[in-house]
Short mmCIF file of C-alpha atoms in Angstrom, two decimals:
data_model
loop_
_atom_site.label_atom_id
_atom_site.label_comp_id
_atom_site.label_asym_id
_atom_site.label_seq_id
_atom_site.Cartn_x
_atom_site.Cartn_y
_atom_site.Cartn_z
CA TYR A 1 0.00 0.00 0.00
CA GLN A 2 2.70 2.46 1.03
CA VAL A 3 4.57 1.83 -2.19
CA PHE A 4 1.73 3.12 -4.28
CA GLU A 5 0.92 5.94 -1.94
CA SER A 6 4.29 7.42 -2.50
CA VAL A 7 4.29 6.54 -6.13
CA ALA A 8 0.84 7.90 -7.01
CA LYS A 9 1.68 11.38 -8.12
CA LYS A 10 4.58 10.43 -10.31
CA TYR A 11 3.00 7.19 -11.53
CA ASP A 12 2.30 8.25 -15.06
CA VAL A 13 5.62 9.97 -15.56
CA MET A 14 7.48 6.95 -14.29
CA ASN A 15 5.49 4.64 -16.55
CA ASP A 16 6.44 6.66 -19.56
CA SER A 17 10.09 6.83 -18.72
CA MET A 18 10.49 3.22 -17.66
CA THR A 19 8.82 1.75 -20.66
CA LEU A 20 9.87 4.53 -23.02
CA GLY A 21 6.23 5.22 -23.70
CA VAL A 22 5.48 1.69 -24.90
CA HIS A 23 3.01 1.10 -22.10
CA ARG A 24 0.57 3.30 -24.00
CA VAL A 25 0.72 0.87 -26.90
CA TRP A 26 0.19 -2.09 -24.58
CA LYS A 27 -2.88 -0.49 -23.10
CA ASP A 28 -4.19 0.40 -26.55
CA ILE A 29 -3.78 -3.22 -27.60
CA LEU A 30 -5.66 -4.34 -24.52
CA VAL A 31 -8.66 -2.16 -25.29
CA HIS A 32 -8.54 -3.17 -28.96
CA LYS A 33 -8.58 -6.79 -27.97
CA MET A 34 -11.56 -6.10 -25.77
CA ASN A 35 -13.35 -4.56 -28.77
CA PRO A 36 -16.16 -3.25 -26.56
CA SER A 37 -19.52 -2.56 -28.10
CA PRO A 38 -21.67 0.32 -26.90
CA GLY A 39 -23.57 -0.48 -23.75
CA THR A 40 -20.69 -2.37 -22.18
CA LEU A 41 -20.16 -2.13 -18.46
CA LEU A 42 -16.48 -2.27 -17.59
CA LEU A 43 -14.85 -2.79 -14.23
CA ASP A 44 -11.25 -1.68 -14.22
CA VAL A 45 -9.57 -2.97 -11.08
CA ALA A 46 -6.34 -1.46 -9.79
CA GLY A 47 -7.05 1.09 -12.47
CA GLY A 48 -5.79 3.94 -10.38
CA THR A 49 -4.92 6.72 -12.76
CA GLY A 50 -7.54 5.71 -15.28
CA ASP A 51 -5.48 4.85 -18.38
CA ILE A 52 -7.63 1.90 -19.38
CA ALA A 53 -10.85 3.69 -18.47
CA PHE A 54 -10.10 6.66 -20.73
CA ARG A 55 -9.12 4.47 -23.63
CA PHE A 56 -12.31 2.46 -23.17
CA ILE A 57 -14.40 5.61 -23.28
CA ASN A 58 -12.68 6.84 -26.41
CA TYR A 59 -13.16 3.52 -28.16
CA VAL A 60 -16.81 3.18 -27.27
CA SER A 61 -17.58 6.77 -28.25
CA SER A 62 -16.06 6.33 -31.66
CA VAL A 63 -17.92 3.07 -32.23
CA ARG A 64 -21.13 4.75 -31.26
CA GLU A 65 -20.47 7.64 -33.57
CA ARG A 66 -19.90 5.27 -36.46
CA GLN A 67 -23.12 3.46 -35.64
CA LEU A 68 -25.08 6.69 -35.60
CA GLN A 69 -23.59 7.76 -38.91
CA ARG A 70 -24.49 4.43 -40.40
CA LYS A 71 -28.04 4.77 -39.18
CA LEU A 72 -28.26 8.24 -40.69
CA LYS A 73 -26.97 6.93 -43.99
CA HIS A 74 -29.68 4.32 -44.07
CA HIS A 75 -32.28 6.87 -43.11
CA GLN A 76 -33.22 4.91 -40.07
CA SER A 77 -34.93 6.84 -37.36
CA LEU A 78 -32.80 7.96 -34.46
CA SER A 79 -34.19 8.14 -30.98
CA TRP A 80 -34.64 11.60 -29.45
CA GLN A 81 -31.77 10.88 -27.12
CA GLU A 82 -29.45 10.27 -30.04
CA ILE A 83 -30.57 13.37 -31.89
CA PHE A 84 -30.02 15.42 -28.74
CA GLU A 85 -26.55 14.01 -28.33
CA SER A 86 -25.58 14.61 -31.93
CA TYR A 87 -26.35 18.29 -31.47
CA GLN A 88 -24.13 18.39 -28.44
CA LYS A 89 -20.84 17.71 -30.13
CA ASP A 90 -18.26 18.88 -27.64
CA LYS A 91 -14.66 17.78 -27.70
CA PHE A 92 -15.73 14.23 -27.00
CA ASN A 93 -18.65 12.26 -28.32
CA SER A 94 -21.25 10.88 -26.05
CA VAL A 95 -20.60 7.62 -24.31
CA GLY A 96 -24.17 6.42 -24.51
CA ASP A 97 -25.01 3.76 -22.02
CA SER A 98 -21.52 2.35 -21.66
CA GLN A 99 -19.95 2.77 -18.27
CA VAL A 100 -16.65 2.17 -16.59
CA VAL A 101 -16.10 1.74 -12.87
CA VAL A 102 -12.54 2.32 -11.79
CA CYS A 103 -11.74 0.48 -8.61
CA ASP A 104 -8.52 0.84 -6.67
CA ILE A 105 -7.39 0.00 -3.19
CA ASN A 106 -5.42 3.19 -2.95
CA ARG A 107 -7.09 6.52 -2.31
CA GLU A 108 -4.16 8.50 -3.64
CA MET A 109 -4.22 6.75 -6.99
CA LEU A 110 -7.96 7.38 -7.32
CA LYS A 111 -7.43 11.03 -6.51
CA VAL A 112 -4.83 11.39 -9.23
CA GLY A 113 -7.17 9.58 -11.62
CA LYS A 114 -10.09 11.89 -10.88
CA GLN A 115 -7.94 14.94 -11.41
CA LYS A 116 -6.71 13.55 -14.70
CA ALA A 117 -10.25 12.87 -15.83
CA GLN A 118 -11.25 16.39 -15.06
CA ARG A 119 -8.26 17.80 -16.84
CA LEU A 120 -8.83 15.72 -19.97
CA GLY A 121 -12.54 16.38 -20.00
CA TYR A 122 -13.94 12.95 -19.26
CA SER A 123 -17.12 13.38 -17.32
CA GLU A 124 -19.72 10.87 -18.37
CA GLY A 125 -19.81 7.16 -17.79
CA LEU A 126 -17.04 7.14 -15.18
CA SER A 127 -17.16 6.19 -11.54
CA TRP A 128 -14.40 5.87 -8.99
CA VAL A 129 -14.70 3.34 -6.22
CA LEU A 130 -12.37 2.45 -3.40
CA GLY A 131 -12.08 -1.29 -3.07
CA ASN A 132 -9.90 -4.33 -2.58
CA ALA A 133 -9.45 -6.72 -5.50
CA GLU A 134 -9.64 -9.67 -3.13
CA GLU A 135 -13.01 -8.53 -1.84
CA LEU A 136 -14.83 -6.35 -4.34
CA PRO A 137 -17.69 -4.16 -3.12
CA PHE A 138 -19.98 -5.19 -5.96
CA ASP A 139 -22.85 -7.58 -6.48
CA ASN A 140 -22.64 -10.80 -8.42
CA ASP A 141 -23.11 -10.94 -12.19
CA LYS A 142 -22.80 -7.25 -12.73
CA PHE A 143 -20.08 -6.43 -15.25
CA ASP A 144 -19.50 -7.26 -18.89
CA VAL A 145 -15.73 -6.92 -18.77
CA TYR A 146 -13.23 -7.00 -15.92
CA THR A 147 -9.78 -5.66 -16.59
CA ILE A 148 -6.74 -5.47 -14.40
CA ALA A 149 -3.78 -3.78 -16.00
CA PHE A 150 -0.47 -4.09 -14.18
CA GLY A 151 -2.34 -4.58 -10.95
CA ILE A 152 -2.64 -8.29 -10.35
CA ARG A 153 1.04 -8.49 -9.56
CA ASN A 154 0.47 -6.45 -6.44
CA VAL A 155 -2.39 -8.54 -5.12
CA THR A 156 -1.39 -10.78 -2.22
CA ARG A 157 -3.83 -13.57 -2.95
CA ILE A 158 -4.17 -13.78 -6.72
CA ASP A 159 -6.57 -16.69 -6.52
CA LEU A 160 -8.98 -14.66 -4.40
CA ALA A 161 -8.82 -11.80 -6.86
CA LEU A 162 -9.58 -14.20 -9.71
CA GLN A 163 -12.50 -15.65 -7.81
CA GLU A 164 -13.87 -12.20 -7.15
CA ALA A 165 -13.47 -11.39 -10.83
CA TYR A 166 -15.48 -14.48 -11.67
CA ARG A 167 -18.15 -13.54 -9.21
CA VAL A 168 -18.83 -10.00 -10.39
CA LEU A 169 -18.84 -10.86 -14.08
CA LYS A 170 -22.05 -11.52 -15.94
CA PRO A 171 -22.43 -14.90 -17.68
CA GLY A 172 -20.59 -14.48 -20.94
CA GLY A 173 -18.44 -11.78 -19.41
CA ARG A 174 -14.75 -11.43 -20.12
CA PHE A 175 -11.72 -11.28 -17.86
CA LEU A 176 -8.69 -9.47 -19.24
CA CYS A 177 -5.38 -9.16 -17.49
CA LEU A 178 -2.43 -7.12 -18.73
CA GLU A 179 0.74 -7.86 -16.83
CA PHE A 180 4.47 -8.23 -16.99
CA SER A 181 5.38 -11.77 -17.65
CA HIS A 182 8.11 -14.20 -18.51
CA VAL A 183 10.48 -13.71 -21.41
CA SER A 184 11.59 -16.99 -22.92
CA ASN A 185 13.86 -15.67 -25.65
CA PRO A 186 17.35 -15.76 -24.07
CA LEU A 187 18.80 -12.74 -25.84
CA VAL A 188 15.86 -10.48 -25.09
CA SER A 189 15.79 -11.86 -21.58
CA ARG A 190 19.35 -10.78 -20.88
CA LEU A 191 18.84 -7.31 -22.22
CA TYR A 192 15.61 -7.01 -20.30
CA ASP A 193 17.26 -8.08 -17.04
CA LEU A 194 20.04 -5.63 -17.58
CA TYR A 195 17.62 -2.82 -18.21
CA SER A 196 15.37 -3.74 -15.28
CA PHE A 197 17.98 -3.98 -12.61
CA GLN A 198 20.36 -1.29 -13.73
CA VAL A 199 18.23 1.39 -15.31
CA ILE A 200 14.82 1.35 -13.68
CA PRO A 201 15.73 1.93 -10.03
CA VAL A 202 18.01 4.74 -11.15
CA LEU A 203 15.14 6.34 -13.03
CA GLY A 204 13.02 5.86 -9.93
CA GLU A 205 15.51 7.74 -7.83
CA VAL A 206 16.01 10.53 -10.32
CA ILE A 207 12.40 11.18 -11.27
CA ALA A 208 10.40 10.14 -8.24
CA GLY A 209 13.06 10.24 -5.59
CA ASP A 210 12.35 6.66 -4.62
CA TRP A 211 14.85 3.93 -5.33
CA SER A 212 13.35 1.24 -3.15
CA SER A 213 9.83 1.32 -4.60
CA TYR A 214 11.14 0.68 -8.06
CA GLN A 215 13.52 -1.95 -6.86
CA TYR A 216 10.46 -3.64 -5.36
CA LEU A 217 8.66 -3.25 -8.65
CA VAL A 218 11.32 -5.02 -10.65
CA GLU A 219 11.62 -7.82 -8.14
CA SER A 220 7.88 -8.34 -8.00
CA ILE A 221 7.87 -8.73 -11.77
CA ARG A 222 10.44 -11.51 -11.51
CA ARG A 223 8.48 -13.30 -8.80
CA PHE A 224 5.22 -13.22 -10.70
CA PRO A 225 4.04 -16.56 -12.15
CA PRO A 226 4.76 -17.04 -15.85
CA GLN A 227 2.15 -17.21 -18.61
CA GLU A 228 1.13 -20.85 -18.39
CA GLU A 229 0.90 -20.81 -14.62
CA LEU A 230 -1.29 -17.75 -14.61
CA LYS A 231 -3.42 -19.36 -17.28
CA ALA A 232 -3.92 -22.39 -15.05
CA MET A 233 -4.85 -20.18 -12.12
CA ILE A 234 -7.42 -18.38 -14.23
CA GLU A 235 -8.89 -21.70 -15.32
CA ASP A 236 -9.04 -22.80 -11.71
CA ALA A 237 -11.20 -19.82 -10.89
CA GLY A 238 -13.74 -21.17 -13.37
CA PHE A 239 -13.00 -19.26 -16.55
CA PHE A 240 -13.23 -20.85 -19.98
CA LYS A 241 -11.40 -20.30 -23.23
CA VAL A 242 -8.44 -18.95 -21.32
CA ASP A 243 -5.73 -17.73 -23.59
CA TYR A 244 -2.77 -15.40 -23.52
CA GLU A 245 -1.04 -13.19 -26.01
CA ASN A 246 2.59 -12.20 -25.56
CA LEU A 247 3.58 -8.67 -26.36
CA ASN A 248 7.19 -7.75 -26.91
CA PHE A 249 8.53 -11.29 -26.59
CA GLY A 250 6.74 -11.87 -23.32
CA ILE A 251 7.79 -8.78 -21.47
CA VAL A 252 4.08 -8.21 -21.20
CA ALA A 253 1.24 -10.66 -21.66
CA ILE A 254 -2.52 -10.28 -22.01
CA HIS A 255 -4.52 -13.13 -20.50
CA SER A 256 -8.17 -13.51 -21.42
CA GLY A 257 -10.90 -15.76 -20.07
CA PHE A 258 -14.67 -16.00 -20.29
CA LYS A 259 -17.28 -16.76 -17.69
CA LEU A 260 -19.46 -19.19 -19.55
CA VAL B 1 -14.43 -24.32 -7.82
CA ARG B 2 -15.34 -27.58 -9.40
CA CYS B 3 -13.00 -30.53 -9.74
CA GLN B 4 -11.61 -30.97 -13.17
CA HIS B 5 -11.41 -34.65 -13.85
CA TYR B 6 -12.55 -34.33 -17.42
CA PRO B 7 -10.40 -31.60 -18.86
CA PRO B 8 -11.71 -31.47 -22.43
CA LEU B 9 -15.38 -31.60 -21.54
CA ARG B 10 -16.30 -29.16 -18.86
CA ALA B 11 -19.73 -28.04 -17.89
CA LEU B 12 -20.85 -24.49 -18.36
CA GLN B 13 -22.88 -24.01 -15.24
CA ALA B 14 -23.84 -20.44 -15.90
CA SER B 15 -25.11 -21.13 -19.36
CA ALA B 16 -26.89 -24.22 -18.10
CA ALA B 17 -28.78 -22.14 -15.57
CA LEU B 18 -29.62 -19.61 -18.24
CA ARG B 19 -30.88 -22.23 -20.61
CA ARG B 20 -33.02 -23.81 -17.96
CA ALA B 21 -34.57 -20.42 -17.39
CA SER B 22 -35.02 -19.77 -21.06
CA ASP B 23 -36.44 -23.22 -21.70
CA GLU B 24 -39.14 -22.56 -19.15
CA HIS B 25 -40.22 -19.57 -21.15
CA LYS B 26 -39.70 -21.31 -24.49
CA LYS B 27 -37.61 -18.43 -25.59
CA GLU B 28 -35.90 -19.98 -28.60
CA PRO B 29 -36.58 -17.60 -31.53
CA LEU B 30 -38.18 -19.25 -34.50
CA THR B 31 -35.42 -18.54 -36.99
CA SER B 32 -32.75 -20.13 -34.88
CA SER B 33 -34.77 -23.23 -34.12
CA SER B 34 -35.10 -23.91 -37.81
CA GLN B 35 -31.36 -23.71 -38.19
CA GLN B 36 -30.46 -25.85 -35.26
CA HIS B 37 -27.58 -28.19 -35.68
CA PHE B 38 -29.11 -31.39 -36.92
CA ASP B 39 -27.37 -33.48 -34.29
CA SER B 40 -29.28 -32.16 -31.32
CA PRO B 41 -32.74 -33.60 -30.74
CA PRO B 42 -35.75 -31.35 -31.28
CA ALA B 43 -35.34 -29.12 -28.32
CA GLY B 44 -38.01 -26.72 -27.31
CA HIS B 45 -40.96 -29.04 -27.32
CA GLN B 46 -40.79 -30.84 -24.01
CA PRO B 47 -38.96 -28.73 -21.50
CA GLU B 48 -41.25 -29.76 -18.66
CA GLN B 49 -40.98 -33.48 -19.17
CA GLU B 50 -37.22 -33.45 -19.46
CA PRO B 51 -35.87 -31.56 -16.50
CA GLN B 52 -32.39 -32.53 -17.57
CA GLY B 53 -32.58 -30.15 -20.50
CA PRO B 54 -32.60 -30.78 -24.24
CA ARG B 55 -28.91 -31.09 -25.01
CA PRO B 56 -27.23 -34.47 -24.89
CA SER B 57 -24.63 -34.81 -22.18
CA TYR B 58 -21.15 -35.15 -23.59
CA THR B 59 -19.33 -36.10 -20.44
CA GLY B 60 -18.88 -39.85 -20.30
CA GLN B 61 -18.81 -40.21 -16.54
CA GLY B 62 -20.53 -37.00 -15.63
CA GLY B 63 -23.84 -38.46 -14.63
CA GLN B 64 -23.69 -37.40 -11.01
CA GLU B 65 -24.27 -33.70 -11.55
CA SER B 66 -27.03 -32.21 -13.65
CA GLU B 67 -27.17 -33.30 -17.25
CA ASP B 68 -27.32 -29.73 -18.57
CA TYR B 69 -23.81 -29.93 -19.88
CA GLU B 70 -22.76 -28.07 -22.93
CA SER B 71 -19.32 -27.82 -24.43
CA GLU B 72 -17.78 -24.52 -25.44
CA GLU B 73 -18.28 -25.35 -29.11
CA GLN B 74 -21.98 -25.90 -28.62
CA LEU B 75 -22.33 -22.59 -26.85
CA GLN B 76 -20.41 -20.82 -29.57
CA HIS B 77 -22.62 -22.50 -32.13
CA ARG B 78 -25.72 -21.25 -30.34
CA ILE B 79 -24.40 -17.73 -30.11
CA LEU B 80 -23.58 -17.63 -33.82
CA THR B 81 -26.96 -19.02 -34.76
CA ALA B 82 -28.66 -16.40 -32.63
CA ALA B 83 -26.44 -13.72 -34.14
CA LEU B 84 -27.64 -14.48 -37.68
CA GLU B 85 -30.90 -12.78 -36.81
CA PHE B 86 -29.08 -9.49 -36.30
CA VAL B 87 -27.10 -9.58 -39.51
CA PRO B 88 -29.53 -7.62 -41.69
CA GLU B 89 -29.23 -4.75 -39.22
CA HIS B 90 -25.59 -4.85 -38.17
CA GLY B 91 -23.92 -6.67 -41.02
CA TRP B 92 -21.49 -9.55 -40.62
CA THR B 93 -19.67 -7.97 -37.74
CA ALA B 94 -18.70 -8.53 -34.15
CA GLU B 95 -21.64 -6.26 -33.29
CA ALA B 96 -24.10 -8.78 -34.68
CA ILE B 97 -22.40 -11.50 -32.63
CA ALA B 98 -22.63 -9.29 -29.54
CA GLU B 99 -26.34 -8.77 -30.13
CA GLY B 100 -26.74 -12.49 -30.61
CA ALA B 101 -25.03 -13.19 -27.31
CA LYS B 102 -27.22 -10.61 -25.62
CA SER B 103 -30.35 -12.25 -26.99
CA LEU B 104 -29.29 -15.48 -25.33
CA GLY B 105 -28.91 -13.74 -21.99
CA LEU B 106 -25.13 -13.56 -22.08
CA SER B 107 -22.99 -10.49 -21.78
CA VAL B 108 -22.06 -8.66 -24.99
CA ALA B 109 -18.43 -9.33 -24.09
CA ALA B 110 -18.96 -12.93 -25.15
CA ALA B 111 -18.45 -11.75 -28.72
CA GLY B 112 -14.79 -11.51 -27.78
CA MET B 113 -14.61 -15.29 -28.14
CA PHE B 114 -14.76 -14.85 -31.88
CA HIS B 115 -12.53 -13.03 -34.27
CA SER B 116 -13.31 -9.35 -34.52
CA ASP B 117 -13.89 -9.22 -38.27
CA GLY B 118 -17.04 -11.31 -38.14
CA SER B 119 -15.51 -14.10 -40.20
CA ASP B 120 -16.56 -16.73 -37.67
CA LEU B 121 -20.17 -15.77 -38.19
CA ILE B 122 -19.89 -15.96 -41.97
CA LEU B 123 -18.15 -19.32 -41.93
CA HIS B 124 -20.75 -20.65 -39.50
CA PHE B 125 -23.51 -19.50 -41.84
CA LEU B 126 -21.81 -21.09 -44.83
CA SER B 127 -21.40 -24.43 -43.13
CA GLU B 128 -25.04 -24.34 -42.02
CA CYS B 129 -26.10 -23.66 -45.63
CA ASN B 130 -23.98 -26.51 -46.90
CA THR B 131 -25.46 -28.84 -44.34
CA LYS B 132 -28.97 -27.84 -45.35
CA LEU B 133 -28.11 -28.36 -49.00
CA SER B 134 -26.77 -31.85 -48.32
CA GLU B 135 -29.89 -32.75 -46.40
CA LEU B 136 -32.06 -31.49 -49.22
CA LEU B 137 -30.16 -33.43 -51.87
CA GLU B 138 -30.13 -36.52 -49.68
CA LYS B 139 -33.87 -36.38 -49.27
CA GLU B 140 -34.41 -35.99 -52.99
CA GLN B 141 -32.07 -38.85 -53.73
CA LYS B 142 -34.10 -41.07 -51.40
CA LEU B 143 -37.25 -40.13 -53.23
CA VAL B 144 -35.65 -41.12 -56.52
CA GLN B 145 -34.48 -44.39 -55.06
CA LEU B 146 -37.92 -45.15 -53.76
CA GLY B 147 -39.23 -44.49 -57.22
CA GLU B 148 -41.41 -41.63 -56.09
CA ALA B 149 -39.63 -39.08 -58.20
CA GLU B 150 -37.85 -39.12 -61.49
CA LYS B 151 -34.13 -38.79 -61.80
CA LYS B 152 -33.34 -35.40 -63.23
CA PRO B 153 -31.07 -34.97 -66.21
CA ILE B 154 -27.68 -33.67 -65.23
CA ASP B 155 -28.10 -30.08 -66.27
CA GLU B 156 -31.41 -29.70 -64.51
CA PHE B 157 -30.00 -31.31 -61.41
CA LEU B 158 -27.06 -28.92 -61.26
CA ARG B 159 -29.33 -25.96 -61.85
CA HIS B 160 -31.67 -27.07 -59.12
CA ALA B 161 -28.88 -27.63 -56.61
CA VAL B 162 -27.14 -24.31 -57.26
CA GLU B 163 -30.42 -22.43 -57.19
CA ALA B 164 -31.45 -24.03 -53.91
CA ARG B 165 -28.13 -23.16 -52.36
CA LEU B 166 -28.17 -19.59 -53.60
CA ARG B 167 -31.70 -19.04 -52.41
CA MET B 168 -30.45 -19.53 -48.87
CA LEU B 169 -28.61 -16.26 -49.27
CA ILE B 170 -31.73 -14.26 -50.00
CA PRO B 171 -32.52 -13.13 -46.43
CA TYR B 172 -29.00 -11.77 -46.10
CA ILE B 173 -28.48 -10.60 -49.63
CA GLU B 174 -27.92 -6.96 -48.78
CA LYS B 175 -24.95 -7.61 -46.58
CA TRP B 176 -23.62 -10.56 -48.53
CA PRO B 177 -21.12 -8.55 -50.60
CA GLN B 178 -19.54 -7.50 -47.33
CA ALA B 179 -19.34 -11.15 -46.33
CA LEU B 180 -17.69 -12.10 -49.62
CA SER B 181 -15.04 -9.46 -49.13
CA VAL B 182 -14.29 -10.68 -45.63
CA LEU B 183 -13.99 -14.24 -46.93
CA LEU B 184 -11.36 -13.08 -49.39
CA LEU B 185 -9.04 -11.87 -46.64
CA PRO B 186 -5.91 -14.03 -46.70
CA ARG B 187 -6.58 -15.21 -43.18
CA ASN B 188 -9.96 -16.61 -44.16
CA ILE B 189 -9.20 -18.04 -47.57
CA PRO B 190 -8.31 -21.58 -46.42
CA SER B 191 -11.56 -22.01 -44.51
CA SER B 192 -13.79 -20.44 -47.11
CA LEU B 193 -12.18 -22.44 -49.95
CA ASN B 194 -12.64 -25.56 -47.89
CA LEU B 195 -16.34 -24.96 -47.46
CA LEU B 196 -16.75 -24.07 -51.11
CA THR B 197 -15.02 -27.18 -52.39
CA SER B 198 -16.89 -29.47 -50.04
CA MET B 199 -20.16 -28.01 -51.19
CA ILE B 200 -19.30 -28.47 -54.86
CA ASP B 201 -18.15 -31.97 -54.08
CA ASP B 202 -21.46 -32.72 -52.39
CA ILE B 203 -23.44 -31.53 -55.36
CA TRP B 204 -21.47 -33.67 -57.78
CA HIS B 205 -21.76 -36.64 -55.50
CA TYR B 206 -25.53 -36.43 -55.48
CA ALA B 207 -25.50 -35.77 -59.21
CA GLY B 208 -24.07 -39.25 -59.52
CA ASP B 209 -20.54 -38.40 -60.45
CA GLN B 210 -18.28 -41.39 -59.95
CA SER B 211 -15.35 -40.39 -62.10
CA THR B 212 -11.88 -41.34 -61.00
CA ASP B 213 -9.91 -39.67 -63.75
CA PHE B 214 -9.10 -36.12 -64.63
CA ASN B 215 -12.80 -35.52 -65.19
CA TRP B 216 -13.18 -35.23 -61.46
CA TYR B 217 -11.17 -32.03 -61.47
CA THR B 218 -12.70 -30.49 -64.55
CA ARG B 219 -16.21 -31.12 -63.30
CA ARG B 220 -15.52 -29.49 -59.99
CA ALA B 221 -13.69 -26.58 -61.52
CA VAL B 222 -16.52 -25.95 -63.96
CA LEU B 223 -19.20 -26.11 -61.32
CA THR B 224 -17.21 -23.86 -59.00
CA GLY B 225 -16.97 -21.34 -61.81
CA ILE B 226 -20.69 -21.53 -62.46
CA TYR B 227 -21.51 -21.16 -58.79
CA ASN B 228 -19.22 -18.20 -58.19
CA THR B 229 -20.31 -16.26 -61.24
CA THR B 230 -23.98 -16.87 -60.52
CA GLU B 231 -23.46 -15.68 -56.96
CA LEU B 232 -21.92 -12.47 -58.22
CA VAL B 233 -24.76 -11.93 -60.68
CA MET B 234 -27.19 -12.45 -57.84
CA MET B 235 -25.55 -9.70 -55.83
CA GLN B 236 -26.62 -7.02 -58.23
CA ASP B 237 -29.79 -8.57 -59.55
CA SER B 238 -32.90 -6.56 -58.93
CA SER B 239 -35.41 -8.51 -60.97
CA PRO B 240 -38.43 -10.01 -59.20
CA ASP B 241 -37.44 -13.21 -57.39
CA PHE B 242 -34.05 -13.05 -59.07
CA GLU B 243 -35.36 -14.29 -62.42
CA ASP B 244 -32.36 -12.88 -64.24
CA THR B 245 -30.00 -14.81 -62.02
CA TRP B 246 -31.73 -18.12 -62.66
CA ARG B 247 -31.74 -17.47 -66.38
CA PHE B 248 -28.02 -16.70 -66.23
CA LEU B 249 -27.51 -19.94 -64.33
CA GLU B 250 -29.47 -21.89 -66.94
CA ASN B 251 -27.30 -20.49 -69.71
CA ARG B 252 -24.06 -21.25 -67.91
CA VAL B 253 -25.04 -24.81 -67.15
CA ALA B 254 -26.09 -25.27 -70.78
CA ASP B 255 -22.71 -23.88 -71.84
CA ALA B 256 -20.90 -26.28 -69.59
CA VAL B 257 -22.82 -29.28 -70.82
CA ALA B 258 -22.31 -28.21 -74.42
CA MET B 259 -18.64 -27.74 -73.73
CA SER B 260 -18.28 -31.25 -72.43
CA SER B 261 -20.08 -32.74 -75.41
CA THR B 262 -17.96 -30.59 -77.70
CA ALA B 263 -14.88 -31.85 -75.93
CA SER B 264 -15.85 -35.45 -76.53
CA GLN B 265 -16.70 -34.61 -80.13
CA VAL B 266 -13.31 -33.05 -80.59
CA GLN B 267 -11.72 -36.10 -79.12
CA SER B 268 -13.56 -38.50 -81.39
CA THR B 269 -12.92 -36.30 -84.40
CA GLY B 270 -9.29 -36.21 -83.45
CA GLU B 271 -9.18 -39.98 -83.28
CA ALA B 272 -10.90 -40.25 -86.61
CA VAL B 273 -8.40 -37.86 -88.15
CA VAL B 274 -5.49 -39.81 -86.76
CA GLN B 275 -6.87 -43.04 -88.12
CA GLY B 276 -7.40 -41.43 -91.50
CA LEU B 277 -3.79 -40.24 -91.52
CA MET B 278 -2.52 -43.64 -90.53
CA GLY B 279 -4.52 -45.20 -93.34
CA ALA B 280 -3.11 -42.67 -95.79
CA ALA B 281 0.41 -43.36 -94.55
CA VAL B 282 -0.04 -47.08 -95.00
CA THR B 283 -1.42 -46.55 -98.49
CA VAL B 284 1.42 -44.28 -99.43
CA SER B 285 4.04 -46.66 -98.12
CA ASN B 286 2.66 -49.44 -100.24
#
């Protein structure tokens, strides 16, 4: 908990510098893989500063806009709500009935996220909830998609978090997990190790003034179960069609499972 | 967390509960029940008498728990069948699949199980059409065998089969060009070619083709050509009940039949010419 409290304010800056901005691409890929349709209810756990939530909103808005345009082209009748929204073109298009709930155990991270949302102009379809991934404050069968991006590593009991994910998802719902994982390619692995242990804590000290947090970060990545093991854990929680996709040789992996 | 003694065949408890609920209300939409996979027994009729549910249990030893088991493939099949209803509105896209999943009571995120370009839906539809065609031809063959119907001449048979198959496209004709373009994506070509060739093969089989020589290839190539061109003509045909398309088909089949008879004529003429030359050579040498 303390690690992220101290890290909260500089979180985004550190992410950019550590991954040289690539984390944005990873998160984009995650939302693309999700391919959410309008009306989707997303729960983003450990979503702190809202990266996934904002991308989700952008994606859904653009899909909705395309749908509306298609309806106009076919001269289909729009509902009054849609006509009203189309007159209201601000910077961002309307989200419709899609919603994202950002849940994080850390108040500081949520605070930073809310400020970011305000600054970037995201107002609709967002909620911020304080909660523990191992014991979510939500009812059963509520969400269409559950995502946890770079958060499951920090959960003490991963199996509990997976079980909670299973519980709050609707039947047919999807579990998506974006996390650092195991690199099997030996050359990449050596370079990656070098970078992780030599460069990252230094960056942590220079930018955030915190060597030990980032040392912890790198070590926790190494201790995290590799792809196949995590896949087995997800299956144990009851998910079906569990699969993973390696990004960047396995530096990062996206695991996906369905509650069927 | 359930024990996993049978790794490949696991029950889908959530969907089982949903289906039990939907069976009680007899919610199966009419279009999907007519396209149900022909393996499963007629489902919606006796939900009260069979509390175990309509689907056959696939787990060998799994008799202890409820018999409402369904494999992932079956569920995917059901979702795709339900999604076909939404194609005229949304096209052959992941959106249609999402709407299909929603209509079954599942979350829209279930569409993530399929590829995002909608190709799974199209291929599912194609294989359903091919199955229906085979059943139709099988039935007609039985009638001929029982002597209740006359055996059609080859050109009429081919016309009838291709027309029947193309008529299955009519409900989706507006969005079918989109489907064709998706099928041409390199990723999808193996599967779509596979389905196409198996369909053509089926038609020839029921037409009585038993050739084991090069004819086998020419026949299939010719029929594939006829089928594809007729399909394309159908895409932009606006005549009532597609009359123009069927006339086009008739002409192409007539062409093909004429071509084959011409080919055999050429062959026999060729043989005759050779024999004449041989005779002349013998005469000259004497």
